[in-house]
C-alpha positions as MATLAB code, in Angstrom:
seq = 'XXXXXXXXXXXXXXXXXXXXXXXXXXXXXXXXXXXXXXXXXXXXXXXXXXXXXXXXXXXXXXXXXXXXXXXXXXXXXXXXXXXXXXXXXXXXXXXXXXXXXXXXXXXXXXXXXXXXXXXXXXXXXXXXXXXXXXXXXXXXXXXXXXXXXXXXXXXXXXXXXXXXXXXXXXXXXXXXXXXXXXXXXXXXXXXXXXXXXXXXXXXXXXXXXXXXXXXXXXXXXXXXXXXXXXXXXXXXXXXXXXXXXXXXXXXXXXXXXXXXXXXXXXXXXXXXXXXXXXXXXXXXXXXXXXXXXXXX';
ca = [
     103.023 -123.540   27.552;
     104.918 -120.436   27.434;
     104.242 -116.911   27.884;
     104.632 -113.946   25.741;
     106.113 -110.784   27.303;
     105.945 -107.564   25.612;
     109.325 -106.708   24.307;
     111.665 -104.055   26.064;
     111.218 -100.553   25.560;
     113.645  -99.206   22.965;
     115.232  -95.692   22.353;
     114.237  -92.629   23.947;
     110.544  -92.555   25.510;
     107.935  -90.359   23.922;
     107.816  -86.797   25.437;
     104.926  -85.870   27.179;
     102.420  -83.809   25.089;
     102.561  -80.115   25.137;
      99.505  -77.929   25.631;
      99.361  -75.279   23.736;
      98.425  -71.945   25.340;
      95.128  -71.502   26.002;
      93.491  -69.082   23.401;
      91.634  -65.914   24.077;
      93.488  -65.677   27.908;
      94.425  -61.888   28.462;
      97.700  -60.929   29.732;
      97.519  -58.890   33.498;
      98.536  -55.796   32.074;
      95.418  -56.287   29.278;
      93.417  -57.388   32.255;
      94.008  -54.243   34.164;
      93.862  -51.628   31.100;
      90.350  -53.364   30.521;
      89.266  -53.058   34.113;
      90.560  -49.549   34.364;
      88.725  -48.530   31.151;
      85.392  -49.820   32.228;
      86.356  -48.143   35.847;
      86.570  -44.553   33.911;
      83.305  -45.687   31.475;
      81.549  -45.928   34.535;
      82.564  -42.905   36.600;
      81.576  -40.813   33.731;
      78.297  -42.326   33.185;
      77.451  -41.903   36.962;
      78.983  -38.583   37.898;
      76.714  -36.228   35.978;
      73.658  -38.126   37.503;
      75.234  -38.088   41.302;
      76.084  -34.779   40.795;
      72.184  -33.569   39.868;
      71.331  -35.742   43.386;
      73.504  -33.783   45.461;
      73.013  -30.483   43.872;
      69.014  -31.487   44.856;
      70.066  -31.639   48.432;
      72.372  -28.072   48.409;
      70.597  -24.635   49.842;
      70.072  -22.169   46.975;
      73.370  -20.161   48.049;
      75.335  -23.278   47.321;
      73.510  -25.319   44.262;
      76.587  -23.302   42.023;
      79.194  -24.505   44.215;
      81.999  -27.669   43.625;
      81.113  -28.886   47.244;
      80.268  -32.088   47.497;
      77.767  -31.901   50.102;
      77.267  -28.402   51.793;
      74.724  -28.302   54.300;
      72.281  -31.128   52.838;
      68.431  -30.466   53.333;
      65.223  -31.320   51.809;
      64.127  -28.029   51.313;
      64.478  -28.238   47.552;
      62.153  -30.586   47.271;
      59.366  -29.196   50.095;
      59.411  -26.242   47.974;
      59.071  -27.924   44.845;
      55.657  -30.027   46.088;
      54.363  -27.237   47.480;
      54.663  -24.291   46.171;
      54.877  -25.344   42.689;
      52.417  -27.230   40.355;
      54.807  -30.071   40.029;
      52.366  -32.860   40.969;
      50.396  -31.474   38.125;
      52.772  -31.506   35.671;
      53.912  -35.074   36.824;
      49.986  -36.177   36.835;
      49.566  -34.772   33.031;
      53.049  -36.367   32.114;
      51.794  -39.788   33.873;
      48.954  -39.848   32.106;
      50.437  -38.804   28.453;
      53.083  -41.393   28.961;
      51.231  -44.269   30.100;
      47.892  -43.929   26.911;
      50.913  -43.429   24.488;
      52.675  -46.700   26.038;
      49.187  -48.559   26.126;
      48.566  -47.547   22.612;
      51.279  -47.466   21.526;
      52.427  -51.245   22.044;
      48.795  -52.401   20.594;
      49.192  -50.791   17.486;
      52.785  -51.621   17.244;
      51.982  -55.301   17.765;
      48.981  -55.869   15.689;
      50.846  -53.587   12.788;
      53.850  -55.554   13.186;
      51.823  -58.916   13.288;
      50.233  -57.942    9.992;
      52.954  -57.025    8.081;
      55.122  -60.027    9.504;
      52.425  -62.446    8.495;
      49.703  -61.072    5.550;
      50.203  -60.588    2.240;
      47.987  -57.586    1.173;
      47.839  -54.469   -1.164;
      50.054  -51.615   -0.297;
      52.188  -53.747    1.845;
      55.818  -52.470    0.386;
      53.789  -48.850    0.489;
      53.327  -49.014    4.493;
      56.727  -50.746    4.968;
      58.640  -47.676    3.186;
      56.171  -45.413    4.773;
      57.105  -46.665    8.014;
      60.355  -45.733    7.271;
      60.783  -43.017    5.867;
      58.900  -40.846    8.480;
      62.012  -42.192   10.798;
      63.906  -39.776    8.248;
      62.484  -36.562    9.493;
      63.497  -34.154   12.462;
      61.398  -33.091   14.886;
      61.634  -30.119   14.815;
      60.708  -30.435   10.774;
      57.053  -31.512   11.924;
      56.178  -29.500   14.825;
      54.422  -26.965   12.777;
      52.686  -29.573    9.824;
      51.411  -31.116   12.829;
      50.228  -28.263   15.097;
      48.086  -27.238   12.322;
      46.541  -30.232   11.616;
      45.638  -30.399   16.093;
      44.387  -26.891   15.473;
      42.072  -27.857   12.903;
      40.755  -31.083   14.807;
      40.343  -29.217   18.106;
      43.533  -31.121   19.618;
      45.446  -28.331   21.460;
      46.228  -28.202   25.006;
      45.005  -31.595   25.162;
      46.393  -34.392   26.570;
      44.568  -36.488   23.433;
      46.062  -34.628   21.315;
      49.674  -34.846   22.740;
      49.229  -38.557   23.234;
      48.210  -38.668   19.251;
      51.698  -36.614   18.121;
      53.666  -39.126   20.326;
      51.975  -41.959   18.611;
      53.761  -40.427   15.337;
      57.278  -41.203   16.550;
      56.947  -43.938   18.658;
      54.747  -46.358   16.153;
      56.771  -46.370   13.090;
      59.982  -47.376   15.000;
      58.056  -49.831   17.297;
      55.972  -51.559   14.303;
      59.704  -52.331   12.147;
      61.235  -53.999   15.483;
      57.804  -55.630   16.084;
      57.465  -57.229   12.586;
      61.551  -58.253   12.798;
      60.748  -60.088   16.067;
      57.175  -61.698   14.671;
      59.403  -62.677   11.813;
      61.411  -65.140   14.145;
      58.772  -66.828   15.481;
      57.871  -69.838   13.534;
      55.066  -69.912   11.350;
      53.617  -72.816   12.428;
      52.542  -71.636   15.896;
      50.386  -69.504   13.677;
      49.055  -72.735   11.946;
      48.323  -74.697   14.976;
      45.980  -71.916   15.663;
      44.292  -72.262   12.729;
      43.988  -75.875   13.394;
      42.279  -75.451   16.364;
      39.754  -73.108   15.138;
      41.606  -69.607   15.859;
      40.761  -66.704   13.998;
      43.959  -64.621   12.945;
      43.557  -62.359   15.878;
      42.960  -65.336   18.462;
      45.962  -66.767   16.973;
      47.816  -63.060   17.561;
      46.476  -62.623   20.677;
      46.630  -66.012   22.716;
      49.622  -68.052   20.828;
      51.903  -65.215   19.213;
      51.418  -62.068   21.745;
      53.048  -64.708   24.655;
      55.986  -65.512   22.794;
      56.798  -61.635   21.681;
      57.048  -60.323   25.217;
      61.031  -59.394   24.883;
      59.645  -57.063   21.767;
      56.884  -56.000   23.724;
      59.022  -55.142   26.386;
      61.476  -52.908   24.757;
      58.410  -51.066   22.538;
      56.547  -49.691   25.881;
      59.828  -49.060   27.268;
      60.241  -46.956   23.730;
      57.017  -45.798   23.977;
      57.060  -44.869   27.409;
      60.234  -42.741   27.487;
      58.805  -40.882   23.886;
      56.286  -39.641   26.160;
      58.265  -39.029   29.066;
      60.853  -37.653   27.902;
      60.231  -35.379   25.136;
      60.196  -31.120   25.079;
      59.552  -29.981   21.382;
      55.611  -30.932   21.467;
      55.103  -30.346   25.019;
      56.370  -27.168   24.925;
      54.583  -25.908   21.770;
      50.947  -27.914   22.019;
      50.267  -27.401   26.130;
      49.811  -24.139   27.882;
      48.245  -22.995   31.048;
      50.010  -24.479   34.497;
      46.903  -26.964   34.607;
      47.957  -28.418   31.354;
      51.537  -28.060   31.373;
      53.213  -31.705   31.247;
      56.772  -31.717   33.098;
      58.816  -31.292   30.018;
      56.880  -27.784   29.667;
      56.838  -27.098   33.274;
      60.447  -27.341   34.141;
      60.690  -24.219   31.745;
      59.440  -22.131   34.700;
      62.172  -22.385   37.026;
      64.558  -20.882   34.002;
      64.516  -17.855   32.648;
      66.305  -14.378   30.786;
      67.516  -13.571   34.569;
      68.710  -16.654   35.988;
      67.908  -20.263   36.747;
      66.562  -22.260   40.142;
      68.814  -24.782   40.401;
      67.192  -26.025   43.503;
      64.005  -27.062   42.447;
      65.199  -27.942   39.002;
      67.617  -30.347   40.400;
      64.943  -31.733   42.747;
      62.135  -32.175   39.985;
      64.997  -33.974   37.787;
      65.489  -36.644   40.095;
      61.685  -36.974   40.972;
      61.516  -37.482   37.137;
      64.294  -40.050   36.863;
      62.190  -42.399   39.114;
      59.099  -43.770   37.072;
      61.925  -43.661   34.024;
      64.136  -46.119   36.334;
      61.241  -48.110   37.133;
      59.894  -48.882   33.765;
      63.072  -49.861   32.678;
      63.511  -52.144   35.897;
      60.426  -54.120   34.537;
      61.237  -54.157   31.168;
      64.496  -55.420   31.517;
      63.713  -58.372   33.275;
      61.647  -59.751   30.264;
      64.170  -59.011   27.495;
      64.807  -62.433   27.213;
      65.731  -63.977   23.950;
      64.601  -67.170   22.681;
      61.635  -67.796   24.166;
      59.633  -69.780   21.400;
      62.922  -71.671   20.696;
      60.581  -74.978   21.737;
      57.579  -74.014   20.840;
      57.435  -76.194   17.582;
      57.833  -80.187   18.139;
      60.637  -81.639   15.973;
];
Protein backbone atom coordinates (compact mmCIF):
# COMPACT_ATOMS: atom_id res chain seq x y z
CA UNK A 1 0.00 0.00 0.00
CA UNK A 2 1.52 3.18 -0.92
CA UNK A 3 1.03 6.67 -0.11
CA UNK A 4 0.28 9.66 -2.11
CA UNK A 5 2.22 12.87 -1.35
CA UNK A 6 1.18 16.09 -2.68
CA UNK A 7 3.52 17.09 -5.41
CA UNK A 8 6.33 19.81 -4.89
CA UNK A 9 5.59 23.30 -5.04
CA UNK A 10 6.47 24.76 -8.44
CA UNK A 11 7.47 28.34 -9.64
CA UNK A 12 7.25 31.35 -7.68
CA UNK A 13 4.74 31.27 -4.56
CA UNK A 14 1.62 33.37 -4.68
CA UNK A 15 2.13 36.92 -3.20
CA UNK A 16 0.38 37.72 -0.27
CA UNK A 17 -2.88 39.70 -0.88
CA UNK A 18 -2.84 43.39 -0.81
CA UNK A 19 -5.37 45.46 1.12
CA UNK A 20 -6.47 48.12 -0.42
CA UNK A 21 -6.63 51.40 1.52
CA UNK A 22 -9.24 51.71 3.67
CA UNK A 23 -11.98 54.09 2.21
CA UNK A 24 -13.39 57.18 3.77
CA UNK A 25 -9.96 57.45 6.27
CA UNK A 26 -8.98 61.27 6.42
CA UNK A 27 -5.53 62.34 6.01
CA UNK A 28 -3.97 64.34 9.47
CA UNK A 29 -3.84 67.48 7.81
CA UNK A 30 -7.89 66.90 6.81
CA UNK A 31 -8.22 65.70 10.35
CA UNK A 32 -6.89 68.85 11.83
CA UNK A 33 -8.54 71.48 9.27
CA UNK A 34 -11.86 69.61 10.37
CA UNK A 35 -11.12 69.85 14.05
CA UNK A 36 -9.97 73.40 13.75
CA UNK A 37 -13.13 74.38 11.81
CA UNK A 38 -15.52 72.95 14.30
CA UNK A 39 -13.02 74.63 17.08
CA UNK A 40 -13.85 78.25 15.36
CA UNK A 41 -17.84 77.01 14.73
CA UNK A 42 -17.94 76.68 18.24
CA UNK A 43 -16.16 79.72 19.66
CA UNK A 44 -18.44 81.79 17.65
CA UNK A 45 -21.55 80.16 18.68
CA UNK A 46 -20.52 80.52 22.42
CA UNK A 47 -18.83 83.89 22.60
CA UNK A 48 -21.80 86.17 22.04
CA UNK A 49 -23.72 84.14 24.78
CA UNK A 50 -20.54 84.21 27.39
CA UNK A 51 -20.13 87.56 26.62
CA UNK A 52 -24.04 88.62 27.67
CA UNK A 53 -23.06 86.39 31.12
CA UNK A 54 -20.23 88.41 31.98
CA UNK A 55 -21.51 91.71 30.89
CA UNK A 56 -24.54 90.54 33.62
CA UNK A 57 -21.92 90.40 36.27
CA UNK A 58 -20.00 94.05 35.25
CA UNK A 59 -20.99 97.41 37.44
CA UNK A 60 -22.88 99.87 35.22
CA UNK A 61 -19.53 102.00 34.67
CA UNK A 62 -18.05 98.96 33.02
CA UNK A 63 -21.04 96.88 31.13
CA UNK A 64 -19.45 99.03 27.76
CA UNK A 65 -16.08 97.91 28.43
CA UNK A 66 -13.79 94.86 26.51
CA UNK A 67 -12.83 93.58 30.08
CA UNK A 68 -13.36 90.35 30.62
CA UNK A 69 -14.33 90.42 34.10
CA UNK A 70 -14.08 93.88 35.92
CA UNK A 71 -15.14 93.86 39.33
CA UNK A 72 -17.90 90.96 39.12
CA UNK A 73 -21.08 91.47 41.39
CA UNK A 74 -24.60 90.51 41.54
CA UNK A 75 -25.89 93.76 41.70
CA UNK A 76 -27.35 93.59 38.22
CA UNK A 77 -29.47 91.16 39.01
CA UNK A 78 -30.63 92.42 42.84
CA UNK A 79 -31.68 95.39 41.03
CA UNK A 80 -33.41 93.72 38.39
CA UNK A 81 -35.76 91.48 41.04
CA UNK A 82 -36.33 94.21 42.95
CA UNK A 83 -36.77 97.17 41.73
CA UNK A 84 -38.20 96.16 38.53
CA UNK A 85 -41.41 94.20 37.59
CA UNK A 86 -39.37 91.45 36.10
CA UNK A 87 -41.00 88.56 38.01
CA UNK A 88 -44.12 89.90 36.47
CA UNK A 89 -43.18 89.98 33.18
CA UNK A 90 -41.53 86.44 33.57
CA UNK A 91 -44.95 85.19 35.40
CA UNK A 92 -47.15 86.61 32.29
CA UNK A 93 -44.47 85.16 29.79
CA UNK A 94 -44.64 81.68 31.85
CA UNK A 95 -47.98 81.52 31.63
CA UNK A 96 -48.43 82.65 27.74
CA UNK A 97 -45.78 80.16 26.87
CA UNK A 98 -46.79 77.21 28.68
CA UNK A 99 -51.25 77.45 27.45
CA UNK A 100 -49.74 78.08 23.90
CA UNK A 101 -47.36 74.87 24.35
CA UNK A 102 -50.34 72.88 26.03
CA UNK A 103 -52.57 73.89 23.25
CA UNK A 104 -50.70 74.09 21.02
CA UNK A 105 -49.33 70.35 20.84
CA UNK A 106 -53.18 69.07 21.24
CA UNK A 107 -54.35 70.72 18.35
CA UNK A 108 -51.27 70.03 16.43
CA UNK A 109 -51.62 66.32 17.17
CA UNK A 110 -55.23 65.65 16.74
CA UNK A 111 -55.03 68.03 13.36
CA UNK A 112 -52.13 66.17 12.25
CA UNK A 113 -53.77 62.73 13.21
CA UNK A 114 -56.76 63.67 11.08
CA UNK A 115 -55.29 64.71 8.13
CA UNK A 116 -52.62 61.78 8.29
CA UNK A 117 -55.40 59.27 8.61
CA UNK A 118 -59.23 60.56 7.33
CA UNK A 119 -60.36 61.09 4.19
CA UNK A 120 -62.91 64.02 4.37
CA UNK A 121 -64.24 67.14 2.46
CA UNK A 122 -61.96 70.07 2.25
CA UNK A 123 -59.01 68.01 3.08
CA UNK A 124 -56.54 69.43 0.12
CA UNK A 125 -58.38 72.97 1.25
CA UNK A 126 -56.89 72.76 5.00
CA UNK A 127 -53.62 71.15 3.77
CA UNK A 128 -52.87 74.31 1.37
CA UNK A 129 -54.36 76.46 3.99
CA UNK A 130 -51.97 75.22 6.38
CA UNK A 131 -49.49 76.28 4.21
CA UNK A 132 -49.85 79.02 2.84
CA UNK A 133 -50.34 81.10 6.09
CA UNK A 134 -46.47 79.86 6.63
CA UNK A 135 -46.08 82.36 3.55
CA UNK A 136 -46.84 85.51 5.40
CA UNK A 137 -44.61 87.93 7.60
CA UNK A 138 -45.35 88.89 10.75
CA UNK A 139 -45.26 91.87 10.65
CA UNK A 140 -47.98 91.55 7.52
CA UNK A 141 -50.62 90.33 10.23
CA UNK A 142 -50.08 92.28 13.25
CA UNK A 143 -52.67 94.76 12.34
CA UNK A 144 -55.52 92.12 10.49
CA UNK A 145 -55.18 90.50 13.70
CA UNK A 146 -55.23 93.29 16.33
CA UNK A 147 -58.46 94.25 14.92
CA UNK A 148 -60.07 91.21 14.95
CA UNK A 149 -58.74 90.97 19.32
CA UNK A 150 -60.24 94.43 19.45
CA UNK A 151 -63.47 93.40 18.25
CA UNK A 152 -63.63 90.11 20.47
CA UNK A 153 -62.49 91.93 23.62
CA UNK A 154 -58.91 90.14 23.40
CA UNK A 155 -56.44 92.99 24.19
CA UNK A 156 -54.08 93.12 26.95
CA UNK A 157 -54.98 89.68 27.58
CA UNK A 158 -53.01 86.92 28.10
CA UNK A 159 -56.04 84.79 26.14
CA UNK A 160 -55.78 86.72 23.61
CA UNK A 161 -51.92 86.63 23.16
CA UNK A 162 -51.96 82.90 23.71
CA UNK A 163 -54.74 82.78 20.68
CA UNK A 164 -52.26 84.98 18.09
CA UNK A 165 -49.41 82.52 19.04
CA UNK A 166 -51.63 79.64 18.26
CA UNK A 167 -51.65 81.27 14.57
CA UNK A 168 -47.95 80.62 13.96
CA UNK A 169 -47.17 77.85 15.90
CA UNK A 170 -50.21 75.37 14.67
CA UNK A 171 -49.88 75.46 11.02
CA UNK A 172 -46.12 74.56 11.16
CA UNK A 173 -46.66 72.02 14.03
CA UNK A 174 -49.85 70.24 12.33
CA UNK A 175 -47.56 69.62 8.65
CA UNK A 176 -44.59 67.99 10.83
CA UNK A 177 -47.28 66.22 12.93
CA UNK A 178 -49.18 64.64 9.97
CA UNK A 179 -45.45 63.77 8.21
CA UNK A 180 -44.56 61.88 11.42
CA UNK A 181 -48.32 60.15 11.83
CA UNK A 182 -47.68 59.28 8.24
CA UNK A 183 -44.73 56.87 9.28
CA UNK A 184 -46.38 55.08 11.66
CA UNK A 185 -48.00 52.05 10.30
CA UNK A 186 -51.50 51.89 9.69
CA UNK A 187 -52.18 48.92 11.25
CA UNK A 188 -51.52 50.03 14.85
CA UNK A 189 -54.54 52.10 13.96
CA UNK A 190 -56.43 48.83 12.98
CA UNK A 191 -55.58 46.82 15.95
CA UNK A 192 -57.41 49.50 17.73
CA UNK A 193 -60.27 49.11 15.93
CA UNK A 194 -60.12 45.49 16.57
CA UNK A 195 -60.23 45.82 20.00
CA UNK A 196 -63.10 48.08 20.17
CA UNK A 197 -61.24 51.64 20.02
CA UNK A 198 -62.95 54.52 18.85
CA UNK A 199 -60.69 56.74 16.47
CA UNK A 200 -59.73 58.96 19.30
CA UNK A 201 -58.94 55.94 21.79
CA UNK A 202 -56.96 54.64 19.02
CA UNK A 203 -55.16 58.41 18.76
CA UNK A 204 -54.88 58.77 22.15
CA UNK A 205 -53.68 55.37 23.79
CA UNK A 206 -51.88 53.46 20.66
CA UNK A 207 -50.71 56.40 18.23
CA UNK A 208 -50.04 59.50 20.77
CA UNK A 209 -47.15 56.90 22.50
CA UNK A 210 -45.42 56.22 19.46
CA UNK A 211 -45.34 60.14 18.19
CA UNK A 212 -43.49 61.43 21.22
CA UNK A 213 -40.17 62.51 19.07
CA UNK A 214 -42.93 64.82 17.04
CA UNK A 215 -44.47 65.76 20.09
CA UNK A 216 -41.35 66.67 21.45
CA UNK A 217 -40.03 69.01 18.92
CA UNK A 218 -43.83 70.75 18.45
CA UNK A 219 -43.94 72.03 22.31
CA UNK A 220 -40.41 72.77 22.00
CA UNK A 221 -41.78 74.92 18.74
CA UNK A 222 -44.54 75.95 20.51
CA UNK A 223 -42.91 76.86 23.54
CA UNK A 224 -40.14 79.10 22.17
CA UNK A 225 -43.15 80.93 19.71
CA UNK A 226 -44.33 82.06 22.94
CA UNK A 227 -41.24 82.72 24.58
CA UNK A 228 -39.55 84.21 22.37
CA UNK A 229 -41.47 86.48 20.28
CA UNK A 230 -41.65 90.73 20.35
CA UNK A 231 -44.00 91.88 17.43
CA UNK A 232 -47.40 90.78 19.34
CA UNK A 233 -46.19 91.31 22.72
CA UNK A 234 -45.21 94.54 22.12
CA UNK A 235 -48.32 95.75 20.22
CA UNK A 236 -51.34 93.61 22.10
CA UNK A 237 -50.02 94.06 26.06
CA UNK A 238 -49.69 97.29 27.90
CA UNK A 239 -49.61 98.35 31.46
CA UNK A 240 -46.38 96.90 33.63
CA UNK A 241 -48.99 94.30 35.13
CA UNK A 242 -49.55 92.91 31.73
CA UNK A 243 -46.40 93.41 30.06
CA UNK A 244 -44.88 89.83 29.07
CA UNK A 245 -40.87 89.94 29.02
CA UNK A 246 -40.53 90.47 25.35
CA UNK A 247 -42.51 93.90 26.05
CA UNK A 248 -40.86 94.56 29.26
CA UNK A 249 -37.27 94.44 28.32
CA UNK A 250 -38.28 97.59 26.17
CA UNK A 251 -38.04 99.61 29.42
CA UNK A 252 -34.53 99.44 30.17
CA UNK A 253 -33.90 101.06 26.42
CA UNK A 254 -34.67 104.09 25.32
CA UNK A 255 -34.08 107.65 22.93
CA UNK A 256 -31.25 108.47 25.71
CA UNK A 257 -29.43 105.42 26.32
CA UNK A 258 -29.67 101.78 27.28
CA UNK A 259 -29.20 99.71 30.85
CA UNK A 260 -27.02 97.27 29.96
CA UNK A 261 -26.94 95.94 33.42
CA UNK A 262 -30.22 94.79 33.97
CA UNK A 263 -30.77 93.98 30.35
CA UNK A 264 -27.90 91.66 30.38
CA UNK A 265 -29.11 90.16 33.67
CA UNK A 266 -32.87 89.63 32.55
CA UNK A 267 -31.34 87.96 29.22
CA UNK A 268 -29.74 85.29 30.95
CA UNK A 269 -32.66 84.81 33.51
CA UNK A 270 -34.61 84.33 30.20
CA UNK A 271 -32.21 81.87 28.58
CA UNK A 272 -32.93 79.42 31.50
CA UNK A 273 -36.58 77.95 31.12
CA UNK A 274 -35.53 78.19 27.11
CA UNK A 275 -32.42 75.80 28.04
CA UNK A 276 -34.53 73.70 30.06
CA UNK A 277 -37.29 72.90 27.70
CA UNK A 278 -34.97 72.05 25.22
CA UNK A 279 -33.00 69.76 27.80
CA UNK A 280 -36.30 67.68 28.00
CA UNK A 281 -37.17 67.70 24.65
CA UNK A 282 -34.10 66.56 23.39
CA UNK A 283 -33.87 63.57 25.23
CA UNK A 284 -37.07 62.14 23.52
CA UNK A 285 -36.18 62.99 19.91
CA UNK A 286 -35.65 59.60 19.27
CA UNK A 287 -36.33 58.12 15.92
CA UNK A 288 -37.83 54.90 15.25
CA UNK A 289 -39.72 54.15 17.94
CA UNK A 290 -42.73 52.11 16.40
CA UNK A 291 -40.11 50.35 14.18
CA UNK A 292 -41.58 46.95 16.12
CA UNK A 293 -44.68 47.81 16.77
CA UNK A 294 -46.28 45.65 13.91
CA UNK A 295 -45.55 41.67 14.11
CA UNK A 296 -44.06 40.34 10.84
Amino acid sequence: MTTATAPAPTGNPAPAPVHAPRRGRRSPLASAGLHLTLIVASVIAVFPVLWVLLTSLKPAKFATTTDFVKEPTLQNYTNLLNDTPFLSWFGNSLLVAALTTVLGVFVSSTTGYAVSRFRFPGKRGLMWTLLITQMFPVAVLIVPIYNIMASMGLLNTASGLVITYLTIAVPFCAWMMKGFFDTIPKEIDESGYVDGLNPFGTFWRLILPLAKPGIAVTAFYSFITAWSEVAYASAFMVGDENLTLAGGLQKFVNQYGAQWGPMTAASVLIAIPAALVFLFAQRHLVTGMSAGAVKG
